[in-house]
Each structure stands twice: as structure tokens, then as C-alpha cells.
Amino acid sequence: AQTVTQSQPEMSVQEAETVTLSCTYDTSESDYYLFWYKQPPSRQMILVIRQEAYKQQNATENRFSVNFQKAAKSFSLKISDSQLGDAAMYFCACAMLGTSGTYKYIFGTGTRLKVLA
Amino acid sequence: DSGVTQTPKHLITATGQRVTLRCSPRSGDLSVYWYQQSLDQGLQFLIHYYNGEERAKGNILERFSAQQFPDLHSELNLSSLELGDSALYFCASSPERVGGELFFGEGSRLTVL
């Protein structure tokens, strides 16, 4: 079964500190893509970062970076210099080509991040 | 602004009623995905359309149906509504390019009283 697991329902971080959100996935596909989405209180789903499975180099977007461990099927998100605006629900997702010839996107259950002033 | 438009943004209705949620994908995107998010829950995949054809079904109730029209906009029909159908319904579109992400609309908040 193809699954995405986020084992931390809730995390807290002090403003300006660093926090890491965990995500593991399970797929038998060799070609897939990984994403982290942020859902702030406005409920809008916003792409934070994406990673191609065939790339060994970890993706980075400003204060956001990932630690992609392909063999362990792990895809964690590190947020550096946390800001109050980072408080949100974070969803890990995996996209893989389905039998229909189009992509299938599987989401984790989310991690709620609280940023403490 | 993701370029995906969903209407209505908010909808309040009674049990037993029927509603239609509408989604216009980003220009050029052929794929439309529908997701349901109940309060403080994750995203439940409902259904996926590609260029007018149904490509995948998730946990979609028989009371729910969807379609994608020739102009690529999509509608999600929810009938015989129950209290438990209250949720945020997201539409997302994708260009279906290799590794492309989903672009989400702002969602339609459905409240069933």
C-alpha cells in the first residue's frame, strides 16, 4: 500500500529556533515526487518545498530545507529561524504515476506547528 | 493566488439538501482533483478528472458525484446531505507535468445544519 505517515500530530518551537517535522512514506514506485504543503489558519494550501526522488541533493527554499533519505523513505522538513507566521498545519505529500497514466497524490495526516513568542 | 477558483466560498444548507460546488482550474491544467477536509483533519481524496474523464476515485460516497466539462471546469455534487458532510472541500489542479505539484483553490466551506 502507498502511504504517507506523519507521526507528530503537533509540534512547538520557540521563535527564531529550528524545528524538524518528520514524514515517512511507502511506495514501490521508483519515480515519485515529494512535497510539503503549509495550511495556515486561512486554510489555503500553500506549497512550501518539493523534492524529486531521483535527485540526491536536498531541496532548499530560504529558511525551509528537507532531509531526504531515500533508502529509509524519509522526508523531513527543517524550518530555521522560525517566525510567528510559520504557525500552521504542515502536510507531507507524495506524488506517483498511477495506473491511469496520471499522478496520484497521497497526503499525510498533518503536523500542527505552534510558534511560541 | 494559485489561479484555481472555487465557488461558493461558504455555503450553509440543511440536511437532506443538495449542493453543487464549482471549480475552475488554472489555465492550461487538464487535471482536477477534489479533496474533503473535515475539521482539523487531513485531506481525504475524493475523485480525479483528467481532460473530462474520470481517472481515479477515492473515498467518495455514493451520494456524491462529480464531472469535468469540456471547458475543463469541474463540479462536485453533494446530495442527501448529512451533518457529517460539513467540511472544507478543496479543488486542486495540476498540469500533469513530471513532478508537478497540485495548485489548490481556497476551498468551499460547507456547513450542514
Short mmCIF file of C-alpha atoms in Angstrom, two decimals:
data_model
loop_
_atom_site.label_atom_id
_atom_site.label_comp_id
_atom_site.label_asym_id
_atom_site.label_seq_id
_atom_site.Cartn_x
_atom_site.Cartn_y
_atom_site.Cartn_z
CA ALA A 1 0.00 0.00 0.00
CA GLN A 2 1.14 3.51 -0.74
CA THR A 3 1.08 5.58 2.40
CA VAL A 4 2.45 8.79 3.84
CA THR A 5 2.89 8.95 7.60
CA GLN A 6 3.38 11.99 9.80
CA SER A 7 3.89 10.70 13.32
CA GLN A 8 3.88 14.07 15.06
CA PRO A 9 0.34 15.47 15.38
CA GLU A 10 1.65 18.64 16.99
CA MET A 11 4.99 20.37 17.45
CA SER A 12 6.07 23.58 19.18
CA VAL A 13 9.08 25.76 18.53
CA GLN A 14 10.38 28.95 20.05
CA GLU A 15 10.57 31.92 17.74
CA ALA A 16 13.96 32.09 15.97
CA GLU A 17 14.71 28.46 16.78
CA THR A 18 14.85 25.48 14.42
CA VAL A 19 12.30 22.70 14.18
CA THR A 20 12.11 19.49 12.16
CA LEU A 21 8.88 17.87 11.05
CA SER A 22 9.01 14.17 10.23
CA CYS A 23 7.49 12.31 7.33
CA THR A 24 7.88 8.76 6.10
CA TYR A 25 6.34 7.25 3.01
CA ASP A 26 5.91 3.89 1.44
CA THR A 27 5.83 3.30 -2.29
CA SER A 28 7.09 0.66 -4.66
CA GLU A 29 7.48 3.19 -7.46
CA SER A 30 10.97 4.25 -8.44
CA ASP A 31 9.81 7.57 -9.83
CA TYR A 32 7.98 9.82 -7.41
CA TYR A 33 7.98 13.33 -6.03
CA LEU A 34 7.64 14.64 -2.52
CA PHE A 35 6.10 17.85 -1.26
CA TRP A 36 5.49 19.80 1.89
CA TYR A 37 2.39 21.96 1.98
CA LYS A 38 1.54 24.57 4.58
CA GLN A 39 -2.02 25.31 5.65
CA PRO A 40 -2.22 28.47 7.78
CA PRO A 41 -5.38 29.49 9.67
CA SER A 42 -6.74 30.90 6.41
CA ARG A 43 -6.95 27.25 5.27
CA GLN A 44 -5.26 27.98 1.94
CA MET A 45 -2.93 25.15 0.91
CA ILE A 46 0.48 26.59 0.03
CA LEU A 47 3.40 24.67 -1.44
CA VAL A 48 6.48 25.02 0.75
CA ILE A 49 9.00 22.80 -0.99
CA ARG A 50 9.28 19.91 -3.42
CA GLN A 51 11.83 17.15 -3.96
CA GLU A 52 12.41 14.84 -6.91
CA ALA A 53 13.17 11.31 -5.75
CA TYR A 54 15.87 10.87 -8.37
CA LYS A 55 17.84 13.84 -7.02
CA GLN A 56 20.19 13.15 -4.14
CA GLN A 57 20.61 16.81 -3.30
CA ASN A 58 18.21 18.03 -0.64
CA ALA A 59 15.87 20.80 -1.71
CA THR A 60 16.11 24.21 -0.03
CA GLU A 61 13.83 27.24 -0.14
CA ASN A 62 15.09 30.08 2.02
CA ARG A 63 14.54 29.03 5.66
CA PHE A 64 12.96 25.72 4.63
CA SER A 65 15.02 22.66 3.77
CA VAL A 66 14.44 18.95 3.59
CA ASN A 67 16.39 15.91 4.67
CA PHE A 68 15.59 13.30 2.05
CA GLN A 69 16.72 9.78 2.92
CA LYS A 70 15.58 7.65 0.00
CA ALA A 71 16.65 4.28 1.39
CA ALA A 72 14.83 4.96 4.63
CA LYS A 73 11.88 6.53 2.76
CA SER A 74 12.09 9.55 5.00
CA PHE A 75 11.40 13.17 4.02
CA SER A 76 11.66 15.58 6.92
CA LEU A 77 11.20 19.35 6.79
CA LYS A 78 13.51 21.67 8.69
CA ILE A 79 12.41 25.20 9.41
CA SER A 80 15.21 27.50 10.50
CA ASP A 81 14.82 30.84 12.30
CA SER A 82 11.14 30.08 12.96
CA GLN A 83 8.77 33.00 12.67
CA LEU A 84 5.29 33.54 14.04
CA GLY A 85 3.96 33.35 10.50
CA ASP A 86 5.22 29.77 10.24
CA ALA A 87 2.48 28.62 12.61
CA ALA A 88 0.29 26.34 10.52
CA MET A 89 -0.63 22.77 9.72
CA TYR A 90 2.02 21.13 7.57
CA PHE A 91 1.20 18.27 5.22
CA CYS A 92 3.68 15.92 3.63
CA ALA A 93 2.63 14.51 0.25
CA CYS A 94 3.92 12.03 -2.29
CA ALA A 95 3.04 12.04 -5.99
CA MET A 96 3.50 8.94 -8.06
CA LEU A 97 2.35 7.90 -11.50
CA GLY A 98 -0.80 5.86 -11.23
CA THR A 99 -2.09 3.06 -13.45
CA SER A 100 -4.36 5.60 -15.13
CA GLY A 101 -1.33 7.40 -16.53
CA THR A 102 -1.85 10.44 -14.35
CA TYR A 103 -0.41 11.32 -10.98
CA LYS A 104 -1.74 10.08 -7.70
CA TYR A 105 -1.15 12.35 -4.72
CA ILE A 106 -1.15 10.90 -1.22
CA PHE A 107 -1.16 13.20 1.80
CA GLY A 108 -0.13 12.59 5.37
CA THR A 109 -2.41 13.47 8.27
CA GLY A 110 -0.57 16.68 9.05
CA THR A 111 1.52 18.19 11.83
CA ARG A 112 0.29 21.30 13.58
CA LEU A 113 3.20 23.65 14.27
CA LYS A 114 2.92 26.22 17.03
CA VAL A 115 5.46 29.02 17.22
CA LEU A 116 5.99 30.50 20.66
CA ALA A 117 6.95 34.14 21.05
CA ASP B 1 -3.25 33.45 -5.88
CA SER B 2 -2.99 29.86 -7.15
CA GLY B 3 -5.11 30.51 -10.23
CA VAL B 4 -7.67 27.92 -9.14
CA THR B 5 -11.11 29.36 -8.48
CA GLN B 6 -13.72 27.72 -6.29
CA THR B 7 -17.28 28.87 -5.72
CA PRO B 8 -19.05 29.34 -3.45
CA LYS B 9 -16.57 30.11 -0.68
CA HIS B 10 -19.14 29.46 2.01
CA LEU B 11 -22.39 27.54 1.91
CA ILE B 12 -24.89 26.80 4.65
CA THR B 13 -27.67 24.35 3.99
CA ALA B 14 -29.94 21.86 5.72
CA THR B 15 -29.81 18.10 5.99
CA GLY B 16 -31.31 16.30 3.04
CA GLN B 17 -30.50 19.08 0.61
CA ARG B 18 -28.30 19.02 -2.48
CA VAL B 19 -25.48 21.41 -3.34
CA THR B 20 -23.07 21.90 -6.20
CA LEU B 21 -19.52 23.10 -5.74
CA ARG B 22 -17.71 24.55 -8.72
CA CYS B 23 -14.04 24.63 -9.61
CA SER B 24 -12.17 26.37 -12.41
CA PRO B 25 -8.62 25.05 -12.79
CA ARG B 26 -5.58 27.07 -13.72
CA SER B 27 -5.38 27.98 -17.36
CA GLY B 28 -3.97 25.03 -19.26
CA ASP B 29 -4.29 22.48 -16.46
CA LEU B 30 -6.17 19.40 -17.59
CA SER B 31 -6.37 17.65 -14.23
CA VAL B 32 -8.77 18.45 -11.41
CA TYR B 33 -8.66 16.76 -8.03
CA TRP B 34 -11.28 17.04 -5.29
CA TYR B 35 -10.46 16.65 -1.60
CA GLN B 36 -12.54 16.80 1.56
CA GLN B 37 -11.12 18.18 4.80
CA SER B 38 -13.23 17.79 7.92
CA LEU B 39 -12.47 19.96 10.94
CA ASP B 40 -8.80 19.66 11.90
CA GLN B 41 -8.42 16.54 9.82
CA GLY B 42 -6.23 15.63 6.90
CA LEU B 43 -7.13 15.71 3.25
CA GLN B 44 -9.35 12.91 2.02
CA PHE B 45 -9.08 12.29 -1.70
CA LEU B 46 -12.46 12.12 -3.39
CA ILE B 47 -12.02 11.98 -7.15
CA HIS B 48 -9.73 12.94 -10.03
CA TYR B 49 -10.64 14.03 -13.53
CA TYR B 50 -8.31 14.46 -16.46
CA ASN B 51 -9.48 16.21 -19.60
CA GLY B 52 -13.08 15.30 -18.97
CA GLU B 53 -12.51 11.70 -17.98
CA GLU B 54 -12.66 10.22 -14.51
CA ARG B 55 -9.21 8.81 -13.71
CA ALA B 56 -9.34 7.81 -10.06
CA LYS B 57 -11.81 7.54 -7.23
CA GLY B 58 -11.03 7.75 -3.56
CA ASN B 59 -13.30 7.67 -0.55
CA ILE B 60 -16.22 9.28 -2.30
CA LEU B 61 -19.70 8.50 -1.05
CA GLU B 62 -22.38 7.31 -3.46
CA ARG B 63 -24.35 10.45 -2.58
CA PHE B 64 -21.51 12.48 -4.12
CA SER B 65 -20.77 12.78 -7.80
CA ALA B 66 -18.56 14.91 -9.96
CA GLN B 67 -17.90 15.77 -13.56
CA GLN B 68 -15.48 17.77 -15.64
CA PHE B 69 -16.86 19.75 -18.53
CA PRO B 70 -15.33 20.43 -21.99
CA ASP B 71 -14.08 23.83 -20.80
CA LEU B 72 -12.28 21.88 -18.02
CA HIS B 73 -14.19 23.34 -15.11
CA SER B 74 -15.46 20.76 -12.67
CA GLU B 75 -18.44 20.41 -10.40
CA LEU B 76 -18.85 18.32 -7.28
CA ASN B 77 -22.44 17.45 -6.46
CA LEU B 78 -23.35 16.51 -2.92
CA SER B 79 -26.86 15.19 -2.30
CA SER B 80 -28.96 13.98 0.63
CA LEU B 81 -26.65 15.97 2.84
CA GLU B 82 -25.92 14.84 6.37
CA LEU B 83 -24.40 16.70 9.30
CA GLY B 84 -21.17 14.78 8.81
CA ASP B 85 -20.75 16.21 5.33
CA SER B 86 -19.86 19.56 6.86
CA ALA B 87 -16.29 20.16 5.74
CA LEU B 88 -13.96 22.20 3.60
CA TYR B 89 -13.93 20.94 0.04
CA PHE B 90 -10.81 21.65 -1.94
CA CYS B 91 -10.29 21.55 -5.62
CA ALA B 92 -6.76 21.35 -6.97
CA SER B 93 -5.44 21.39 -10.49
CA SER B 94 -2.26 20.08 -11.97
CA PRO B 95 -0.53 20.44 -15.30
CA GLU B 96 0.36 16.74 -15.06
CA ARG B 97 3.92 17.51 -15.99
CA VAL B 98 6.52 15.27 -14.47
CA GLY B 99 6.79 16.09 -10.78
CA GLY B 100 4.22 18.85 -10.94
CA GLU B 101 2.65 19.99 -7.74
CA LEU B 102 -1.04 20.46 -7.05
CA PHE B 103 -2.36 24.01 -7.08
CA PHE B 104 -5.18 24.40 -4.61
CA GLY B 105 -8.18 26.66 -4.63
CA GLU B 106 -9.25 28.43 -1.46
CA GLY B 107 -11.85 25.78 -0.75
CA SER B 108 -15.61 25.77 -0.32
CA ARG B 109 -16.72 25.69 3.30
CA LEU B 110 -19.93 23.63 3.56
CA THR B 111 -21.98 23.73 6.74
CA VAL B 112 -24.92 21.36 7.03
CA LEU B 113 -27.40 22.24 9.78
#
